[in-house]
């Protein structure tokens, strides 16, 4: 059975570049639509009011924290499923998928409690404007309380991706994002007989898109034929399976959660300059999604390929996936850097900016984009570490990129120069240092383990 699983699965036999493209492109497309949603969402909010845009920008770190828990847990599930399939242990792969759903639901309940009782103090950390605080509190409460749709849909998407099925996950994400885009203006401005809800409408549109996606996910996964079977009859949480999931998943959660801490730290630094400064920082993150999201979509295709071939001990295919992944990521990030360098004014202009926001935004985009090529290599390297079950390595890299180097450097530059434009240089510095760390880890891992894998005959 084990040998059959290894030879029949395309992740172990197909030509590498076409395989990566076939598995990565659907995810890249869906992630681009997700990025488009972020832009459209902010666009509609900016048309409602400048304070509404500031409120949603402040809510972004905690919204990202929810995504960190959902995606991080799902990454652990994906890594475990792909490795078990590569080893021919299908029953354990099925068990991992069921655990992913249960863990996602339990985590969503924690965020629901936070959204119901504890969101207001967060906004008081950065703002004194009562209107901005009230808007942000309303938005974040709704998104947290109804987050189960996002947790379940992400878990099901990643489960199918672990088997090499990238089409259905793409469709699920497209359905959620498109639903969100369509519902945004209806709920924010009150079209088609609905009341105008403002920022609350943006939150309702967000969770509605997530729930619609979740419902479609459940129908497809339960009614269709897939390599993974998710069943809950006689289900009990298995300590070893949970441990195996979080061995990769917990570092992945922390990696993504680091972004929340980084956002909070950067907002604290930038809020000392002006409201426009941290608002521009939030806009940058939405714009950079158009560059980073396709790379993250690429890694969704790479992770199961790397995990499968590592489980099958195929050194040649594992290294081929790494090489091709780095090449594609560099092309994407290079194009993104050129766009940010040449058209920063047009990009910031999407959000109806004030003159101060335009001036700060143009400088921010041109400086920060220098780090994009470094980030491309770091992200693909982290995917390799996750696929091999070395989540701690990825965690260290993310700590370097987003926290340990970035925030202290930004604080120091702000203190020494007193200029908000100097803060943006912390991003290239942090990415360069973390890339050096990634290369060091890879060399160590290659000498200790990869070099000893078998070189199986493959295409």
Coordinates of C-alpha atoms in Angstrom, one line a residue:
X1 CA 0.0 0.0 0.0
X2 CA 2.8 2.4 0.9
X3 CA 4.6 1.9 -2.4
X4 CA 1.3 2.3 -4.3
X5 CA 0.7 5.7 -2.6
X6 CA 4.1 6.9 -3.5
X7 CA 4.1 6.0 -7.2
X8 CA 0.5 7.0 -8.0
X9 CA 0.5 10.4 -6.4
X10 CA 1.5 13.1 -8.9
X11 CA 3.6 14.9 -6.2
X12 CA 6.1 12.0 -6.4
X13 CA 6.2 11.5 -10.2
X14 CA 5.2 14.6 -12.3
X15 CA 7.8 16.9 -13.8
X16 CA 8.6 19.5 -11.2
X17 CA 8.0 22.9 -12.8
X18 CA 4.7 22.0 -14.4
X19 CA 3.7 20.3 -11.1
X20 CA 4.4 23.4 -9.1
X21 CA 2.6 25.6 -11.5
X22 CA -0.4 23.3 -11.6
X23 CA -0.6 23.2 -7.8
X24 CA 0.5 26.8 -7.2
X25 CA -1.3 28.8 -9.8
X26 CA -4.8 28.0 -8.5
X27 CA -3.8 29.1 -5.0
X28 CA -2.0 32.1 -6.4
X29 CA -5.1 33.2 -8.3
X30 CA -7.3 32.8 -5.2
X31 CA -4.8 34.7 -3.1
X32 CA -4.8 37.5 -5.6
X33 CA -8.5 37.7 -5.3
X34 CA -8.1 37.8 -1.5
X35 CA -5.6 40.7 -2.0
X36 CA -8.2 42.4 -4.3
X37 CA -10.8 42.0 -1.5
X38 CA -8.5 43.7 1.0
X39 CA -8.0 46.6 -1.4
X40 CA -11.7 46.9 -2.3
X41 CA -12.7 46.6 1.4
X42 CA -10.4 49.5 2.3
X43 CA -11.5 51.5 -0.7
X44 CA -15.1 51.4 0.3
X45 CA -14.3 52.2 3.9
X46 CA -12.2 55.1 2.8
X47 CA -15.1 56.4 0.8
X48 CA -17.2 56.3 3.9
X49 CA -14.8 58.4 6.0
X50 CA -11.2 59.0 6.8
X51 CA -11.8 58.0 10.5
X52 CA -13.4 54.7 9.4
X53 CA -10.2 53.9 7.4
X54 CA -8.1 54.6 10.4
X55 CA -10.3 52.4 12.6
X56 CA -10.1 49.5 10.3
X57 CA -6.3 50.0 10.0
X58 CA -6.0 49.8 13.8
X59 CA -8.1 46.6 13.8
X60 CA -5.8 44.9 11.3
X61 CA -3.3 43.4 13.8
X62 CA -5.9 41.4 15.8
X63 CA -7.7 40.4 12.6
X64 CA -4.4 39.1 11.4
X65 CA -4.0 37.2 14.7
X66 CA -7.1 35.2 14.0
X67 CA -5.8 34.4 10.5
X68 CA -2.5 33.4 12.1
X69 CA -4.2 30.8 14.3
X70 CA -6.4 29.5 11.5
X71 CA -3.6 29.2 8.9
X72 CA -0.9 28.2 11.3
X73 CA -2.9 25.2 12.6
X74 CA -3.9 24.3 9.0
X75 CA -0.2 24.4 8.0
X76 CA 0.5 21.9 10.7
X77 CA -2.3 19.7 9.4
X78 CA -1.1 20.1 5.8
X79 CA 2.4 19.1 6.7
X80 CA 1.3 16.1 8.6
X81 CA -1.2 14.9 6.0
X82 CA 1.3 15.2 3.1
X83 CA 4.1 13.4 5.1
X84 CA 1.7 10.6 6.0
X85 CA 0.5 10.2 2.4
X86 CA 4.1 10.1 1.3
X87 CA 4.8 7.3 3.8
X88 CA 1.6 5.5 2.7
X89 CA -0.1 5.9 6.1
X90 CA -3.6 7.0 4.8
X91 CA -5.6 6.3 8.0
X92 CA -3.3 8.6 10.0
X93 CA -3.7 11.3 7.3
X94 CA -7.5 11.0 7.7
X95 CA -7.2 11.4 11.4
X96 CA -5.1 14.5 11.1
X97 CA -7.7 16.1 8.8
X98 CA -10.5 15.5 11.4
X99 CA -8.3 16.9 14.1
X100 CA -7.8 20.0 12.0
X101 CA -11.5 20.8 11.9
X102 CA -12.0 20.3 15.6
X103 CA -9.0 22.4 16.6
X104 CA -10.2 25.2 14.3
X105 CA -13.7 25.3 15.9
X106 CA -12.3 25.3 19.4
X107 CA -9.9 28.2 18.6
X108 CA -12.8 30.2 17.0
X109 CA -14.7 29.9 20.3
X110 CA -11.8 31.6 22.1
X111 CA -11.8 34.5 19.7
X112 CA -15.6 34.8 20.0
X113 CA -15.2 35.3 23.7
X114 CA -12.6 37.9 23.1
X115 CA -14.7 39.7 20.6
X116 CA -17.7 39.8 22.9
X117 CA -15.9 41.3 25.9
X118 CA -12.3 42.5 25.4
X119 CA -11.9 44.5 22.2
X120 CA -12.2 48.1 23.5
X121 CA -9.0 48.3 25.6
X122 CA -7.0 47.4 22.5
X123 CA -8.0 50.6 20.6
X124 CA -7.2 52.8 23.7
X125 CA -3.6 51.8 23.3
X126 CA -3.2 53.9 20.2
X127 CA -6.1 56.4 19.9
X128 CA -7.9 59.0 22.0
X129 CA -10.4 59.9 19.3
X130 CA -13.7 58.4 20.6
X131 CA -15.2 58.0 17.1
X132 CA -12.3 56.0 15.8
X133 CA -12.3 53.8 18.9
X134 CA -16.0 53.1 18.6
X135 CA -15.8 52.3 14.9
X136 CA -12.8 50.0 15.5
X137 CA -14.5 48.2 18.4
X138 CA -17.6 47.6 16.4
X139 CA -15.7 46.2 13.4
X140 CA -13.4 43.9 15.4
X141 CA -16.2 42.6 17.7
X142 CA -18.2 41.4 14.7
X143 CA -15.3 39.8 13.0
X144 CA -14.2 37.9 16.1
X145 CA -17.6 36.7 17.3
X146 CA -18.4 35.1 14.0
X147 CA -14.9 33.8 13.1
X148 CA -15.9 30.1 12.9
X149 CA -16.6 30.4 9.2
X150 CA -13.0 31.4 8.5
X151 CA -11.5 28.8 10.8
X152 CA -13.5 25.9 9.3
X153 CA -13.1 27.0 5.6
X154 CA -9.3 27.4 6.0
X155 CA -8.9 24.0 7.6
X156 CA -10.9 22.3 4.8
X157 CA -9.0 24.2 2.1
X158 CA -5.6 23.1 3.5
X159 CA -6.7 19.5 3.9
X160 CA -7.5 19.3 0.2
X161 CA -4.2 21.1 -0.7
X162 CA -2.3 18.5 1.3
X163 CA -3.5 15.8 -1.2
X164 CA -2.4 17.9 -4.2
X165 CA -6.0 19.1 -4.9
X166 CA -5.6 22.9 -5.5
X167 CA -8.7 23.6 -7.7
X168 CA -11.4 23.2 -5.0
X169 CA -9.5 25.3 -2.4
X170 CA -9.1 28.0 -5.1
X171 CA -12.9 27.9 -5.7
X172 CA -13.6 28.1 -2.0
X173 CA -11.4 31.2 -1.6
X174 CA -12.8 32.8 -4.7
X175 CA -16.4 32.3 -3.4
X176 CA -15.6 33.9 -0.1
X177 CA -13.7 36.8 -1.5
X178 CA -16.2 37.6 -4.3
X179 CA -19.1 37.4 -1.9
X180 CA -17.3 39.8 0.4
X181 CA -16.6 42.3 -2.5
X182 CA -20.2 42.2 -3.6
X183 CA -21.6 42.6 -0.1
X184 CA -19.3 45.4 1.0
X185 CA -21.0 48.4 -0.7
X186 CA -24.5 46.9 0.0
X187 CA -23.9 46.8 3.7
X188 CA -21.6 49.8 4.1
X189 CA -23.7 52.3 2.2
X190 CA -27.2 50.6 2.4
X191 CA -28.1 49.5 -1.1
X192 CA -30.9 47.1 -2.1
X193 CA -33.1 48.0 0.8
X194 CA -30.4 47.3 3.5
X195 CA -29.7 50.0 6.1
X196 CA -26.3 51.8 5.8
X197 CA -24.1 50.3 8.5
X198 CA -20.8 51.9 7.8
X199 CA -17.9 50.1 9.4
X200 CA -20.2 47.5 10.9
X201 CA -21.3 46.8 7.3
X202 CA -17.8 46.1 6.3
X203 CA -17.4 43.6 9.1
X204 CA -20.8 41.9 8.3
X205 CA -19.7 41.6 4.7
X206 CA -16.4 40.0 5.8
X207 CA -18.0 37.3 8.0
X208 CA -20.8 36.7 5.5
X209 CA -18.2 35.9 2.8
X210 CA -16.4 33.5 5.3
X211 CA -19.6 31.7 6.2
X212 CA -20.7 31.3 2.5
X213 CA -17.2 29.8 1.8
X214 CA -17.5 27.5 4.8
X215 CA -20.9 26.1 3.7
X216 CA -19.6 25.4 0.2
X217 CA -16.5 23.7 1.6
X218 CA -18.5 21.4 3.8
X219 CA -20.8 20.4 1.0
X220 CA -18.0 19.7 -1.4
X221 CA -15.8 17.8 1.1
X222 CA -18.6 15.6 2.5
X223 CA -20.4 14.9 -0.9
X224 CA -17.3 14.5 -3.2
X225 CA -14.7 11.8 -3.6
X226 CA -11.3 12.9 -2.2
X227 CA -8.1 11.2 -1.2
X228 CA -8.7 12.2 2.4
X229 CA -11.9 11.1 4.2
X230 CA -13.0 13.2 7.1
X231 CA -15.2 11.3 9.6
X232 CA -16.2 12.0 13.2
X233 CA -18.0 8.8 14.1
X234 CA -16.3 7.6 17.3
X235 CA -13.9 10.6 17.1
X236 CA -11.7 11.4 20.1
X237 CA -8.9 13.8 20.3
X238 CA -5.6 12.0 20.0
X239 CA -2.7 13.5 22.0
X240 CA 0.0 12.3 19.6
X241 CA -1.9 13.6 16.5
X242 CA -2.4 17.0 18.2
X243 CA 1.3 17.1 19.1
X244 CA 2.3 16.2 15.6
X245 CA 0.1 19.0 14.2
X246 CA 1.3 21.6 16.5
X247 CA 5.0 20.6 16.2
X248 CA 4.7 22.4 12.9
X249 CA 1.5 24.3 13.5
X250 CA 2.5 26.1 16.7
X251 CA 5.6 27.7 15.2
X252 CA 3.5 28.6 12.1
X253 CA 1.0 30.3 14.4
X254 CA 3.7 32.2 16.2
X255 CA 5.2 33.0 12.8
X256 CA 2.0 34.5 11.6
X257 CA 1.1 36.0 15.0
X258 CA 4.5 37.8 15.0
X259 CA 2.9 40.0 12.3
X260 CA 0.3 41.1 14.9
X261 CA 3.0 42.0 17.4
X262 CA 4.9 43.7 14.7
X263 CA 1.9 45.7 13.6
X264 CA 1.1 46.8 17.2
X265 CA 4.7 47.8 17.7
X266 CA 4.9 49.7 14.4
X267 CA 1.5 51.4 15.1
X268 CA 2.9 52.5 18.5
X269 CA 6.0 54.0 16.8
X270 CA 4.1 55.6 14.0
X271 CA 1.2 57.0 16.1
X272 CA 3.7 59.3 17.7
X273 CA 4.1 61.1 14.4
X274 CA 0.4 61.3 13.3
X275 CA -2.8 59.3 12.6
X276 CA -1.8 59.5 8.9
X277 CA 1.4 57.7 9.6
X278 CA -0.1 54.5 11.0
X279 CA -3.0 54.7 8.4
X280 CA -0.4 54.7 5.6
X281 CA 1.3 51.7 7.2
X282 CA -2.1 49.9 7.1
X283 CA -2.5 50.8 3.5
X284 CA 0.9 49.6 2.6
X285 CA 0.0 46.2 4.1
X286 CA -3.1 46.0 1.9
X287 CA -1.1 47.0 -1.2
X288 CA 1.8 44.6 -0.5
X289 CA -0.7 41.7 -0.4
X290 CA -0.8 41.9 -4.2
X291 CA 2.9 41.0 -4.2
X292 CA 3.1 38.7 -1.2
X293 CA -0.2 36.8 -1.6
X294 CA 0.9 35.2 -4.9
X295 CA 4.1 34.0 -3.2
X296 CA 2.1 32.6 -0.3
X297 CA -0.2 30.9 -2.8
X298 CA 2.9 29.5 -4.4
X299 CA 4.0 28.1 -1.0
X300 CA 0.6 26.4 -0.6
X301 CA 1.5 24.4 -3.7
X302 CA 5.1 23.9 -2.6
X303 CA 4.4 22.7 0.9
X304 CA 2.6 19.4 0.1
X305 CA 5.1 18.7 -2.8
X306 CA 8.1 19.2 -0.4
X307 CA 6.4 17.3 2.4
X308 CA 5.5 14.4 0.2
X309 CA 9.0 14.0 -1.3
X310 CA 10.6 14.5 2.1
X311 CA 8.4 11.7 3.4
X312 CA 9.3 9.6 0.4
X313 CA 13.0 10.4 1.0
X314 CA 13.5 11.7 -2.5
X315 CA 16.3 14.2 -2.3
X316 CA 16.4 15.2 -6.0
X317 CA 12.7 16.2 -6.1
X318 CA 12.9 18.0 -2.8
X319 CA 15.7 20.2 -3.9
X320 CA 14.1 20.7 -7.3
X321 CA 11.0 22.0 -5.6
X322 CA 13.1 24.4 -3.6
X323 CA 15.0 25.7 -6.6
X324 CA 11.9 26.2 -8.8
X325 CA 10.0 27.8 -5.9
X326 CA 12.8 30.3 -5.4
X327 CA 12.9 31.2 -9.1
X328 CA 9.2 31.8 -9.3
X329 CA 9.1 33.8 -6.1
X330 CA 11.9 36.0 -7.2
X331 CA 10.1 36.8 -10.5
X332 CA 6.9 37.7 -8.6
X333 CA 8.7 39.9 -6.0
X334 CA 10.8 41.5 -8.7
X335 CA 7.8 42.6 -10.6
X336 CA 6.2 43.9 -7.4
X337 CA 9.3 45.9 -6.5
X338 CA 9.3 47.6 -9.9
X339 CA 5.6 48.4 -9.6
X340 CA 6.0 50.0 -6.2
X341 CA 9.1 52.0 -7.3
X342 CA 7.4 53.3 -10.5
X343 CA 3.8 53.9 -9.5
X344 CA 3.6 54.6 -5.7
X345 CA 1.4 57.7 -6.1
X346 CA -1.2 55.9 -8.2
X347 CA -1.3 53.0 -5.7
X348 CA -1.8 55.3 -2.7
X349 CA -4.3 57.3 -4.7
X350 CA -6.8 54.4 -4.7
X351 CA -7.7 55.3 -1.1
X352 CA -8.8 58.9 -1.4
X353 CA -5.8 60.1 0.6
X354 CA -5.1 63.4 2.2
X355 CA -2.0 65.3 1.0
X356 CA -0.1 64.1 4.1
X357 CA -1.1 60.5 3.5
X358 CA 0.0 60.8 -0.2
X359 CA 3.4 62.2 0.8
X360 CA 4.1 59.6 3.5
X361 CA 2.7 56.8 1.3
X362 CA 4.9 57.4 -1.7
X363 CA 8.1 57.4 0.4
X364 CA 7.0 54.3 2.3
X365 CA 6.2 52.2 -0.8
X366 CA 9.5 53.2 -2.6
X367 CA 11.7 52.3 0.4
X368 CA 10.0 49.2 1.7
X369 CA 9.8 47.5 -1.7
X370 CA 13.6 47.2 -1.7
X371 CA 13.1 44.2 0.7
X372 CA 10.8 42.2 -1.7
X373 CA 13.5 40.0 -3.3
X374 CA 15.1 39.1 0.1
X375 CA 11.6 38.2 1.4
X376 CA 11.0 35.9 -1.6
X377 CA 13.9 33.7 -0.7
X378 CA 13.1 33.8 3.0
X379 CA 9.5 32.7 2.5
X380 CA 10.4 29.8 0.2
X381 CA 13.1 28.6 2.6
X382 CA 10.6 28.7 5.5
X383 CA 8.2 26.6 3.5
X384 CA 11.0 23.9 3.1
X385 CA 11.6 24.0 6.9
X386 CA 7.9 23.5 7.6
X387 CA 7.6 20.7 5.0
X388 CA 10.4 18.8 6.8
X389 CA 8.8 19.2 10.2
X390 CA 11.3 21.9 11.2
X391 CA 8.8 24.5 12.2
X392 CA 11.2 26.0 14.7
X393 CA 13.6 27.1 12.0
X394 CA 10.7 28.9 10.2
X395 CA 9.7 30.5 13.5
X396 CA 13.2 31.9 14.1
X397 CA 13.3 33.3 10.5
X398 CA 9.9 35.0 11.0
X399 CA 11.1 36.4 14.4
X400 CA 14.1 37.9 12.7
X401 CA 12.0 39.3 9.7
X402 CA 9.1 40.8 11.6
X403 CA 10.1 41.5 15.1
X404 CA 13.6 41.1 16.5
X405 CA 15.3 43.2 13.8
X406 CA 12.4 45.2 12.3
X407 CA 10.7 46.8 15.3
X408 CA 13.9 47.8 17.3
X409 CA 15.5 49.1 14.1
X410 CA 12.3 51.2 13.3
X411 CA 12.2 52.5 16.9
X412 CA 15.9 53.4 16.8
X413 CA 15.6 55.2 13.4
X414 CA 12.6 57.1 14.6
X415 CA 14.4 58.2 17.8
X416 CA 17.7 59.2 16.0
X417 CA 16.2 61.0 13.1
X418 CA 12.8 62.2 14.2
X419 CA 11.6 61.5 10.6
X420 CA 8.8 59.1 9.8
X421 CA 10.4 58.4 6.4
X422 CA 13.4 56.9 8.1
X423 CA 11.3 54.3 9.8
X424 CA 10.6 52.5 6.5
X425 CA 14.3 51.6 6.1
X426 CA 13.9 49.1 8.9
X427 CA 12.1 46.7 6.5
X428 CA 15.0 46.1 4.0
X429 CA 17.4 45.8 7.0
X430 CA 15.3 43.1 8.7
X431 CA 14.8 41.1 5.5
X432 CA 18.5 41.1 4.6
X433 CA 19.5 39.9 8.1
X434 CA 16.8 37.2 8.1
X435 CA 17.9 36.0 4.6
X436 CA 21.4 35.4 5.9
X437 CA 19.9 33.4 8.8
X438 CA 17.8 31.3 6.3
X439 CA 20.8 30.4 4.2
X440 CA 22.7 29.4 7.4
X441 CA 19.9 27.1 8.5
X442 CA 19.6 25.6 5.1
X443 CA 23.3 24.7 4.9
X444 CA 23.1 23.1 8.4
X445 CA 19.9 21.2 7.4
X446 CA 21.4 20.0 4.1
X447 CA 24.6 18.7 5.8
X448 CA 22.7 17.1 8.7
X449 CA 19.8 15.5 6.8
X450 CA 19.0 16.4 3.2
X451 CA 22.3 15.1 1.9
X452 CA 21.5 11.7 3.4
X453 CA 18.1 11.2 1.7
X454 CA 17.8 8.8 -1.2
X455 CA 18.0 10.0 -4.8
X456 CA 15.0 8.1 -6.2
X457 CA 14.8 7.9 -10.0
X458 CA 12.2 10.4 -11.1
X459 CA 11.3 12.6 -14.0

